[in-house]
Short mmCIF file of C-alpha atoms in Angstrom, two decimals:
data_model
loop_
_atom_site.label_atom_id
_atom_site.label_comp_id
_atom_site.label_asym_id
_atom_site.label_seq_id
_atom_site.Cartn_x
_atom_site.Cartn_y
_atom_site.Cartn_z
CA UNK A 1 -3.74 -4.65 -31.77
CA UNK A 2 -6.13 -7.43 -30.47
CA UNK A 3 -6.89 -8.82 -27.13
CA UNK A 4 -5.92 -11.63 -26.33
CA UNK A 5 -9.21 -13.02 -23.85
CA UNK A 6 -11.03 -12.79 -26.85
CA UNK A 7 -10.24 -14.78 -29.05
CA UNK A 8 -9.32 -17.48 -26.14
CA UNK A 9 -10.76 -19.11 -23.21
CA UNK A 10 -8.34 -19.97 -22.61
CA UNK A 11 7.23 11.87 21.37
CA UNK A 12 7.64 14.27 24.12
CA UNK A 13 11.13 14.63 25.95
CA UNK A 14 12.43 12.43 28.14
CA UNK A 15 9.06 9.88 27.58
CA UNK A 16 10.84 6.83 29.54
CA UNK A 17 9.43 3.90 27.47
CA UNK A 18 9.28 0.34 28.76
CA UNK A 19 6.96 -2.66 27.16
CA UNK A 20 3.34 -3.48 29.38
CA UNK A 21 3.84 0.30 30.17
CA UNK A 22 3.97 3.85 28.29
CA UNK A 23 5.71 6.99 27.93
CA UNK A 24 4.58 9.57 30.86
CA UNK A 25 2.25 12.00 29.95
CA UNK A 26 1.25 10.29 26.08
CA UNK A 27 -1.29 7.08 25.64
CA UNK A 28 -0.57 3.52 25.92
CA UNK A 29 0.87 2.74 22.25
CA UNK A 30 2.53 -0.76 23.06
CA UNK A 31 -0.58 -2.71 24.87
CA UNK A 32 -3.47 0.93 24.56
CA UNK A 33 -4.30 3.23 22.21
CA UNK A 34 -1.58 4.27 20.00
CA UNK A 35 -0.76 7.95 20.99
CA UNK A 36 -1.76 10.98 19.15
CA UNK A 37 0.44 13.34 16.29
CA UNK A 38 -0.59 15.94 18.01
CA UNK A 39 1.24 14.95 21.19
CA UNK A 40 4.80 14.27 18.84
CA UNK A 41 3.87 17.82 17.00
CA UNK A 42 3.98 20.10 20.42
CA UNK A 43 7.74 19.84 20.21
CA UNK A 44 9.16 22.66 19.45
CA UNK A 45 10.54 23.68 16.24
CA UNK A 46 14.27 22.46 16.90
CA UNK A 47 12.91 19.51 18.14
CA UNK A 48 10.52 18.94 16.00
CA UNK A 49 13.07 18.24 13.21
CA UNK A 50 14.35 13.95 14.97
CA UNK A 51 10.56 13.83 15.75
CA UNK A 52 8.03 11.30 14.38
CA UNK A 53 5.52 13.15 12.36
CA UNK A 54 8.22 15.34 11.08
CA UNK A 55 9.15 13.46 7.62
CA UNK A 56 5.79 12.03 7.45
CA UNK A 57 4.24 15.63 7.34
CA UNK A 58 7.66 17.65 6.16
CA UNK A 59 7.31 15.24 2.66
CA UNK A 60 3.21 16.40 2.90
CA UNK A 61 4.95 19.76 2.59
CA UNK A 62 7.67 18.74 -0.32
CA UNK A 63 5.50 16.66 -2.30
CA UNK A 64 3.07 19.81 -2.65
CA UNK A 65 6.40 22.14 -3.74
CA UNK A 66 9.19 20.30 -4.82
CA UNK A 67 7.86 19.64 -8.69
CA UNK A 68 6.90 24.22 -8.98
CA UNK A 69 4.69 23.09 -12.20
CA UNK A 70 1.35 21.11 -11.53
CA UNK A 71 -0.21 19.99 -14.03
CA UNK A 72 -4.42 22.37 -14.22
CA UNK A 73 -5.53 19.36 -16.14
CA UNK A 74 -4.13 15.85 -14.30
CA UNK A 75 -5.31 14.18 -17.68
CA UNK A 76 -2.65 16.03 -19.65
CA UNK A 77 0.72 13.91 -20.30
CA UNK A 78 2.25 16.25 -22.18
CA UNK A 79 5.26 15.88 -19.63
CA UNK A 80 5.51 15.06 -15.65
CA UNK A 81 5.98 17.12 -12.64
CA UNK A 82 5.92 14.85 -10.74
CA UNK A 83 9.46 12.49 -12.20
CA UNK A 84 12.08 15.71 -10.40
CA UNK A 85 10.51 14.04 -6.94
CA UNK A 86 11.65 10.66 -7.47
CA UNK A 87 15.44 10.82 -7.40
CA UNK A 88 16.05 7.59 -10.14
CA UNK A 89 13.82 9.31 -13.33
CA UNK A 90 15.28 12.46 -11.94
CA UNK A 91 18.70 11.21 -12.69
CA UNK A 92 17.78 9.44 -15.18
CA UNK A 93 15.80 11.19 -18.04
CA UNK A 94 16.61 8.59 -20.97
CA UNK A 95 15.07 6.23 -18.79
CA UNK A 96 10.98 5.21 -19.12
CA UNK A 97 10.53 3.02 -16.76
CA UNK A 98 7.82 0.88 -16.89
CA UNK A 99 7.06 -1.85 -14.59
CA UNK A 100 6.35 -0.18 -11.45
CA UNK A 101 3.92 -3.11 -10.74
CA UNK A 102 7.23 -4.72 -10.00
CA UNK A 103 8.05 -1.66 -7.48
CA UNK A 104 6.69 1.46 -7.74
CA UNK A 105 10.16 4.12 -7.48
CA UNK A 106 10.40 6.29 -3.99
CA UNK A 107 9.43 9.34 -4.06
CA UNK A 108 12.74 12.00 -2.32
CA UNK A 109 10.89 11.73 1.21
CA UNK A 110 10.38 8.77 1.44
CA UNK A 111 13.88 8.21 0.77
CA UNK A 112 14.78 11.24 2.99
CA UNK A 113 12.59 9.61 5.71
CA UNK A 114 14.28 7.05 5.92
CA UNK A 115 18.41 7.93 5.93
CA UNK A 116 17.16 10.65 8.45
CA UNK A 117 15.14 8.32 10.31
CA UNK A 118 19.69 6.36 11.00
CA UNK A 119 20.91 9.71 11.15
CA UNK A 120 18.75 11.58 14.30
CA UNK A 121 17.22 8.55 15.82
CA UNK A 122 18.72 5.56 15.42
CA UNK A 123 17.36 3.16 18.38
CA UNK A 124 15.60 -0.60 19.46
CA UNK A 125 11.92 0.75 19.40
CA UNK A 126 9.36 -0.86 22.11
CA UNK A 127 12.71 -2.11 24.67
CA UNK A 128 14.64 1.60 25.91
CA UNK A 129 14.02 3.72 28.15
CA UNK A 130 16.25 6.43 26.36
CA UNK A 131 14.99 8.80 23.88
CA UNK A 132 15.63 7.16 21.28
CA UNK A 133 14.46 4.60 21.71
CA UNK A 134 10.76 6.54 22.18
CA UNK A 135 10.74 7.73 20.01
CA UNK A 136 11.54 5.39 17.48
CA UNK A 137 8.50 3.79 18.75
CA UNK A 138 6.33 7.07 18.16
CA UNK A 139 7.73 6.78 14.26
CA UNK A 140 6.51 2.73 14.77
CA UNK A 141 3.16 3.81 15.65
CA UNK A 142 3.07 7.29 14.07
CA UNK A 143 3.40 5.15 10.79
CA UNK A 144 -0.28 2.90 12.63
CA UNK A 145 -1.59 5.54 13.02
CA UNK A 146 -1.66 7.19 9.94
CA UNK A 147 -1.86 3.43 8.08
CA UNK A 148 -4.98 3.19 9.15
CA UNK A 149 -6.65 6.46 8.26
CA UNK A 150 -5.27 5.67 5.13
CA UNK A 151 -6.99 2.38 4.40
CA UNK A 152 -10.49 3.73 5.77
CA UNK A 153 -9.05 1.26 9.55
CA UNK A 154 -11.53 1.95 11.76
CA UNK A 155 -8.32 1.58 14.56
CA UNK A 156 -4.52 1.02 14.16
CA UNK A 157 -4.73 -1.22 16.76
CA UNK A 158 -5.66 -3.76 13.79
CA UNK A 159 -3.04 -2.78 11.44
CA UNK A 160 -0.22 -4.93 12.25
CA UNK A 161 2.93 -3.87 10.76
CA UNK A 162 4.65 -7.13 8.74
CA UNK A 163 7.95 -7.44 5.75
CA UNK A 164 5.18 -6.97 2.66
CA UNK A 165 1.97 -8.34 1.37
CA UNK A 166 2.85 -11.84 0.90
CA UNK A 167 3.50 -12.20 4.78
CA UNK A 168 0.69 -10.62 5.51
CA UNK A 169 -1.15 -13.09 3.33
CA UNK A 170 0.39 -16.21 4.57
CA UNK A 171 -0.25 -15.37 7.76
CA UNK A 172 -3.61 -15.20 7.65
CA UNK A 173 -3.73 -18.85 5.79
CA UNK A 174 -1.45 -19.94 8.57
CA UNK A 175 -3.34 -19.11 11.55
CA UNK A 176 -6.93 -17.89 11.04
CA UNK A 177 -7.64 -20.06 8.04
CA UNK A 178 -6.62 -23.69 10.56
CA UNK A 179 -9.80 -21.64 12.70
CA UNK A 180 -12.45 -22.44 9.97
CA UNK A 181 -11.59 -25.25 8.35
CA UNK A 182 -12.91 -28.29 7.95
CA UNK A 183 -12.83 -31.17 5.61
CA UNK A 184 -15.09 -31.69 3.03
CA UNK A 185 -14.61 -26.45 3.54
CA UNK A 186 -14.26 -24.70 0.50
CA UNK A 187 -11.48 -22.38 -0.22
CA UNK A 188 -12.88 -20.13 -3.12
CA UNK A 189 -9.75 -18.05 -4.89
CA UNK A 190 -9.85 -16.43 -8.89
CA UNK A 191 -7.51 -17.99 -11.28
CA UNK A 192 -5.46 -14.16 -11.36
CA UNK A 193 -4.18 -14.94 -8.19
CA UNK A 194 -0.77 -13.70 -7.59
CA UNK A 195 1.28 -16.89 -6.36
CA UNK A 196 1.46 -15.38 -3.06
CA UNK A 197 -2.56 -15.14 -2.83
CA UNK A 198 -3.00 -18.58 -3.77
CA UNK A 199 0.15 -21.60 -3.01
CA UNK A 200 -1.15 -20.62 1.51
CA UNK A 201 -4.57 -21.30 -0.10
CA UNK A 202 -3.25 -24.76 -1.41
CA UNK A 203 -1.61 -25.11 1.90
CA UNK A 204 -4.43 -24.49 3.74
CA UNK A 205 -6.44 -26.86 2.17
CA UNK A 206 -4.06 -29.30 1.95
CA UNK A 207 -3.25 -29.53 5.85
CA UNK A 208 -7.04 -28.93 6.28
CA UNK A 209 -8.93 -31.37 3.99
CA UNK A 210 -10.53 -28.75 2.40
CA UNK A 211 -11.07 -28.16 -1.19
CA UNK A 212 -9.01 -25.35 -3.30
CA UNK A 213 -12.43 -23.58 -6.10
CA UNK A 214 -11.50 -21.36 -9.14
CA UNK A 215 -13.12 -17.95 -10.13
CA UNK A 216 -12.94 -18.14 -13.91
CA UNK A 217 -13.14 -14.54 -15.82
CA UNK A 218 -15.50 -14.54 -18.87
CA UNK A 219 -13.50 -14.41 -22.03
CA UNK A 220 -13.06 -10.22 -21.41
CA UNK A 221 -11.25 -10.92 -17.86
CA UNK A 222 -14.40 -10.27 -16.02
CA UNK A 223 -15.91 -12.47 -12.65
CA UNK A 224 -19.44 -12.63 -14.14
CA UNK A 225 -21.83 -12.51 -10.55
CA UNK A 226 -23.25 -16.25 -12.38
CA UNK A 227 -19.73 -17.18 -12.09
CA UNK A 228 -19.08 -16.16 -8.43
CA UNK A 229 -23.04 -17.49 -7.39
CA UNK A 230 -21.60 -20.82 -8.99
CA UNK A 231 -18.68 -21.45 -7.15
CA UNK A 232 -19.78 -19.87 -3.86
CA UNK A 233 -22.28 -21.77 -1.56
CA UNK A 234 -22.46 -23.14 1.68
CA UNK A 235 -19.50 -25.19 2.54
CA UNK A 236 -17.91 -21.78 1.19
CA UNK A 237 -14.97 -20.51 4.13
CA UNK A 238 -13.13 -17.79 3.06
CA UNK A 239 -12.95 -15.67 -0.88
CA UNK A 240 -9.62 -14.95 -1.14
CA UNK A 241 -9.20 -12.80 -4.26
CA UNK A 242 -6.86 -9.78 -5.52
CA UNK A 243 -8.53 -5.99 -4.57
CA UNK A 244 -6.99 -5.82 -8.66
CA UNK A 245 -4.87 -8.44 -11.22
CA UNK A 246 -1.08 -7.62 -11.48
CA UNK A 247 -1.53 -9.23 -15.00
CA UNK A 248 -4.85 -8.11 -17.00
CA UNK A 249 -4.93 -4.71 -14.62
CA UNK A 250 -8.43 -5.40 -13.99
CA UNK A 251 -10.75 -4.57 -10.66
CA UNK A 252 -12.33 -7.92 -8.88
CA UNK A 253 -16.03 -7.65 -7.88
CA UNK A 254 -14.64 -7.12 -4.27
CA UNK A 255 -17.60 -5.87 -2.41
CA UNK A 256 -20.22 -8.65 -4.25
CA UNK A 257 -17.88 -11.19 -3.68
CA UNK A 258 -17.71 -9.96 0.38
CA UNK A 259 -21.32 -10.01 0.40
CA UNK A 260 -22.42 -14.05 -1.36
CA UNK A 261 -19.18 -15.13 1.16
CA UNK A 262 -20.65 -12.79 4.18
CA UNK A 263 -24.45 -14.19 3.25
CA UNK A 264 -22.66 -18.29 3.94
CA UNK A 265 -21.16 -16.76 7.12
CA UNK A 266 -17.99 -17.69 4.91
CA UNK A 267 -14.68 -14.41 5.61
CA UNK A 268 -13.20 -12.48 1.99
CA UNK A 269 -9.52 -11.89 2.08
CA UNK A 270 -8.13 -9.09 -0.27
CA UNK A 271 -4.52 -8.65 -1.88
CA UNK A 272 -4.52 -4.57 -2.09
CA UNK A 273 -0.61 -5.09 -3.62
CA UNK A 274 -1.65 -3.62 -7.55
CA UNK A 275 -4.79 -1.06 -5.64
CA UNK A 276 -3.45 1.08 -2.81
CA UNK A 277 -0.67 2.56 -5.19
CA UNK A 278 -3.66 3.27 -8.78
CA UNK A 279 -6.84 4.51 -6.39
CA UNK A 280 -8.61 5.19 -2.83
CA UNK A 281 -9.30 2.39 -0.84
CA UNK A 282 -11.87 1.71 1.88
CA UNK A 283 -12.26 -0.95 4.35
CA UNK A 284 -15.08 -0.69 5.90
CA UNK A 285 -17.23 -0.01 2.43
CA UNK A 286 -15.21 -2.98 0.59
CA UNK A 287 -16.64 -4.93 3.80
CA UNK A 288 -13.92 -7.02 3.70
CA UNK A 289 -12.36 -9.37 6.90
CA UNK A 290 -8.85 -9.42 5.91
CA UNK A 291 -6.23 -6.58 4.02
CA UNK A 292 -3.32 -6.69 2.97
CA UNK A 293 -0.45 -4.87 0.44
CA UNK A 294 3.40 -4.38 -0.10
CA UNK A 295 4.55 -1.04 0.80
CA UNK A 296 7.36 -0.84 -1.53
CA UNK A 297 4.23 -0.82 -5.17
CA UNK A 298 3.32 1.64 -2.86
CA UNK A 299 6.33 4.11 -3.38
CA UNK A 300 6.87 2.99 -0.19
CA UNK A 301 10.31 1.01 1.20
CA UNK A 302 11.29 -2.85 0.30
CA UNK A 303 10.16 -5.23 3.34
CA UNK A 304 7.62 -3.37 4.57
CA UNK A 305 4.06 -4.49 4.26
CA UNK A 306 0.07 -4.59 6.08
CA UNK A 307 -2.45 -6.67 6.97
CA UNK A 308 -5.39 -5.06 8.51
CA UNK A 309 -7.88 -7.96 10.04
CA UNK A 310 -11.48 -7.63 12.48
CA UNK A 311 -10.20 -7.03 15.96
CA UNK A 312 -12.73 -9.89 16.49
CA UNK A 313 -11.12 -12.50 13.55
CA UNK A 314 -7.87 -10.94 15.03
CA UNK A 315 -7.72 -11.13 18.51
CA UNK A 316 -9.28 -15.07 17.74
CA UNK A 317 -6.39 -16.33 15.60
CA UNK A 318 -3.24 -17.41 17.44
CA UNK A 319 0.59 -15.84 15.81
CA UNK A 320 2.21 -16.51 13.01
CA UNK A 321 5.08 -16.28 14.02
CA UNK A 322 6.77 -16.18 18.70
CA UNK A 323 9.81 -14.69 19.99
CA UNK A 324 10.83 -11.36 20.80
CA UNK A 325 8.14 -8.50 22.01
CA UNK A 326 5.14 -10.57 20.93
CA UNK A 327 4.58 -11.23 24.33
CA UNK A 328 3.07 -10.22 27.94
CA UNK A 329 4.58 -12.86 29.71
CA UNK A 330 7.48 -16.19 29.53
CA UNK A 331 7.28 -19.23 31.39
CA UNK A 332 9.36 -22.05 31.69
CA UNK A 333 6.92 -23.56 30.20
CA UNK A 334 4.61 -21.57 28.38
CA UNK A 335 3.27 -17.92 27.39
CA UNK A 336 1.33 -15.16 27.09
CA UNK A 337 0.57 -13.55 24.39
CA UNK A 338 0.28 -9.72 23.60
CA UNK A 339 -2.95 -7.82 22.31
CA UNK A 340 -4.00 -7.05 19.21
CA UNK A 341 -1.83 -6.35 16.77
CA UNK A 342 2.12 -6.45 18.85
CA UNK A 343 1.22 -10.40 18.81
CA UNK A 344 1.59 -10.43 14.95
CA UNK A 345 5.12 -8.97 15.07
CA UNK A 346 7.56 -10.87 15.88
CA UNK A 347 11.50 -9.66 17.30
CA UNK A 348 12.60 -6.44 15.42
CA UNK A 349 11.00 -4.03 12.93
CA UNK A 350 11.99 -2.32 10.44
CA UNK A 351 11.55 0.71 12.36
CA UNK A 352 12.56 2.87 9.01
CA UNK A 353 11.10 1.42 6.61
CA UNK A 354 8.23 1.74 8.90
CA UNK A 355 9.51 5.47 9.51
CA UNK A 356 9.08 5.85 5.96
CA UNK A 357 6.01 3.92 4.16
CA UNK A 358 4.51 6.98 6.92
CA UNK A 359 6.62 9.15 4.44
CA UNK A 360 4.60 7.61 1.06
CA UNK A 361 1.85 7.69 2.21
CA UNK A 362 1.77 11.44 2.94
CA UNK A 363 3.57 12.26 -0.41
CA UNK A 364 0.28 10.13 -1.51
CA UNK A 365 -2.44 12.16 0.52
CA UNK A 366 -0.11 15.09 -1.30
CA UNK A 367 -0.97 14.36 -4.39
CA UNK A 368 -3.91 12.95 -4.71
CA UNK A 369 -5.45 10.22 -4.87
CA UNK A 370 -8.07 11.62 -7.65
CA UNK A 371 -4.69 13.26 -9.25
CA UNK A 372 -2.96 9.19 -9.34
CA UNK A 373 -7.03 7.99 -10.57
CA UNK A 374 -6.99 10.26 -13.37
CA UNK A 375 -3.03 10.20 -14.59
CA UNK A 376 -3.25 7.14 -15.29
CA UNK A 377 -6.71 6.47 -16.40
CA UNK A 378 -4.87 8.75 -19.37
CA UNK A 379 -2.25 6.99 -19.34
CA UNK A 380 -3.54 3.62 -19.39
CA UNK A 381 -6.42 5.22 -22.03
CA UNK A 382 -2.76 6.73 -24.17
CA UNK A 383 -0.80 3.50 -24.55
CA UNK A 384 -3.63 1.39 -25.41
CA UNK A 385 -4.69 3.52 -28.66
CA UNK A 386 -1.47 4.10 -29.71
CA UNK A 387 -0.93 0.19 -29.41
CA UNK A 388 -3.88 -0.80 -31.26
CA UNK A 389 -1.38 0.90 -34.03
CA UNK A 390 0.42 -1.78 -34.21
CA UNK A 391 -1.09 -5.08 -36.06
CA UNK A 392 1.60 -7.46 -34.74
CA UNK A 393 0.70 -5.89 -30.63
CA UNK A 394 -1.65 -8.15 -29.53
CA UNK A 395 -2.50 -6.78 -25.82
CA UNK A 396 -4.19 -8.89 -23.15
CA UNK A 397 -7.26 -7.95 -21.50
CA UNK A 398 -10.69 -5.91 -21.81
CA UNK A 399 -10.62 -3.87 -24.60
CA UNK A 400 -11.26 -0.39 -22.59
CA UNK A 401 -8.19 1.59 -20.78
CA UNK A 402 -10.51 2.21 -18.48
CA UNK A 403 -10.55 -1.34 -16.79
CA UNK A 404 -6.92 -1.09 -17.12
CA UNK A 405 -5.33 0.07 -12.88
CA UNK A 406 -1.96 0.62 -14.57
CA UNK A 407 -1.47 -1.94 -15.42
CA UNK A 408 -1.42 -3.19 -19.15
CA UNK A 409 0.15 -7.27 -20.59
CA UNK A 410 0.92 -8.44 -24.42
CA UNK A 411 2.31 -10.05 -26.41
CA UNK A 412 4.32 -9.01 -29.89
CA UNK A 413 3.37 -11.88 -32.61
CA UNK A 414 6.82 -14.35 -32.95
CA UNK A 415 8.64 -13.19 -30.17
CA UNK A 416 9.57 -14.49 -26.96
CA UNK A 417 8.18 -11.65 -24.53
CA UNK A 418 11.85 -12.14 -22.80
CA UNK A 419 13.27 -10.75 -26.46
CA UNK A 420 10.88 -8.43 -26.10
CA UNK A 421 12.53 -6.74 -23.18
CA UNK A 422 15.59 -7.57 -23.76
CA UNK A 423 15.82 -5.67 -26.87
CA UNK A 424 13.40 -3.72 -25.21
CA UNK A 425 16.36 -2.51 -22.21
CA UNK A 426 19.08 -1.89 -24.66
CA UNK A 427 15.94 1.44 -26.27
CA UNK A 428 16.35 2.51 -22.24
CA UNK A 429 12.43 1.17 -21.54
CA UNK A 430 11.62 -1.27 -18.37
CA UNK A 431 9.34 -3.59 -19.24
CA UNK A 432 8.50 -7.25 -16.97
CA UNK A 433 8.21 -10.54 -19.31
CA UNK A 434 7.39 -13.41 -18.06
CA UNK A 435 4.74 -15.69 -15.99
CA UNK A 436 3.78 -12.33 -13.52
CA UNK A 437 3.70 -15.12 -10.62
CA UNK A 438 0.26 -16.48 -12.00
CA UNK A 439 0.99 -18.83 -13.55
CA UNK A 440 -1.49 -21.07 -13.64
CA UNK A 441 -3.66 -17.38 -15.21
CA UNK A 442 -0.86 -17.15 -17.46
CA UNK A 443 -1.79 -21.16 -18.38
CA UNK A 444 -5.30 -21.43 -18.15
CA UNK A 445 -5.48 -18.38 -20.66
CA UNK A 446 -2.60 -19.98 -23.25
CA UNK A 447 0.69 -18.46 -22.68
CA UNK A 448 3.69 -19.61 -20.67
CA UNK A 449 4.37 -15.51 -20.72
CA UNK A 450 3.28 -11.93 -20.73
CA UNK A 451 5.07 -8.88 -21.33
CA UNK A 452 3.48 -6.49 -19.17
CA UNK A 453 3.75 -2.40 -19.30
CA UNK A 454 2.89 -0.65 -15.37
CA UNK A 455 2.28 2.99 -15.42
CA UNK A 456 2.66 5.15 -12.39
CA UNK A 457 1.05 9.03 -11.92
CA UNK A 458 4.95 9.90 -12.50
CA UNK A 459 4.35 8.43 -15.82
CA UNK A 460 4.60 11.01 -19.24
CA UNK A 461 3.11 10.46 -23.00
CA UNK A 462 6.58 10.63 -23.21
CA UNK A 463 7.71 7.13 -21.56
CA UNK A 464 4.50 5.20 -24.26
CA UNK A 465 5.89 7.08 -27.21
CA UNK A 466 8.90 5.27 -26.43
CA UNK A 467 7.64 2.03 -25.45
CA UNK A 468 5.85 2.00 -29.10
CA UNK A 469 9.24 2.83 -30.91
CA UNK A 470 10.73 0.77 -28.84
CA UNK A 471 8.26 -1.87 -30.07
CA UNK A 472 9.03 -1.81 -33.80
CA UNK A 473 12.46 -1.76 -33.74
CA UNK A 474 11.50 -5.39 -31.63
CA UNK A 475 9.63 -5.67 -35.11
CA UNK A 476 11.77 -4.80 -37.12
CA UNK A 477 14.72 -7.30 -35.98
CA UNK A 478 12.38 -9.66 -36.21
CA UNK A 479 10.94 -9.62 -39.47
CA UNK A 480 12.92 -6.75 -41.59
CA UNK A 481 11.16 -3.52 -42.48
#
């Protein structure tokens, strides 16, 4: 095994709710502070099963008990007690699922949350005076509170619930960037960005007459201080960077990027899609101005994403989308926007998905971020050590396994990544092959595409062994014994 980067530069019962008012006896959730979960927890046991906190709290309890044996040592990857929590993995024990960077599997508690929302409290949130609508509204606000705590946000009112990280990043590029960008200004991003954190900035710069500047890593995928100093300066209005690269798996120096751009009066936007599932995130410690992530990569449902932003910046931004529920008032000729976060949440939200996202966060918290991190480090190290025994496999990125957060990209000498992935699929090994929505990075590496194995804490050593045996089959298929 060799590293390619080294060789190329290349809710109270009966409460009434209407827009602009809160249920009696509860904190305002629509135009003021979000409701407290304790209000729901005071319901009697029968009612609790159908209120907003119930599923999320049940998820935490289930996560701690559904697997009969938890590892005393999180780094013990010989087997995974977590797979039984995930129905797809439990139903398909033959599958080595190594594509969690694209989308993670969902634990049963998340699937149960989404189903029970539709079974027990399905109604349009924010619009009704009847109990089901109130409970749907509570589900959204309880989830917002849980997200805020999970990422270290100082206030849930600065958590905007969107469809995915792509929408969140577009929101910032379309609504915030025009307020600070002008001709001759610069936006600085890394060459490692996912297209979702690249194309919006291309368009923002084109619209403003600004310049898009790239940060390039060293031969191991690390952005060095000298590169940051050379590229971030007085003209830099925005730095946008992935917290963790979806191709190299490396953690970018977010705090250092923020310190530099803030020194010049600029702003830091962080794509956290690949960090939230793997490590503890604290937006205040990162000192970023905006932070985005998707729920589906963090064991939650499709169609749910989060944008957190500093309150004063969100307040100053115009809305990205307009329509129902993001207004205070509308006349024939004008409209007054609702306060943050509602002014960025136009239209009917996916209350069931938001509810299930709260359950996903509760599950991760119950497992423990330290357990997740330690287990994934052990999995990545095991994989890289075993790939090193295959001379025809070339890993892309840093040679230190601890610098790969759940992601290992590689190529097999002389064999197209699509062929590799197809043959692995015949061996019940699921990986990703292609450009991974990071074409500029692949071009800089001198690669058209590559293979990517991506881990979550539910994986085990058997998954890696299946990958390695599958790669041997790939090699034999094209080269014989």
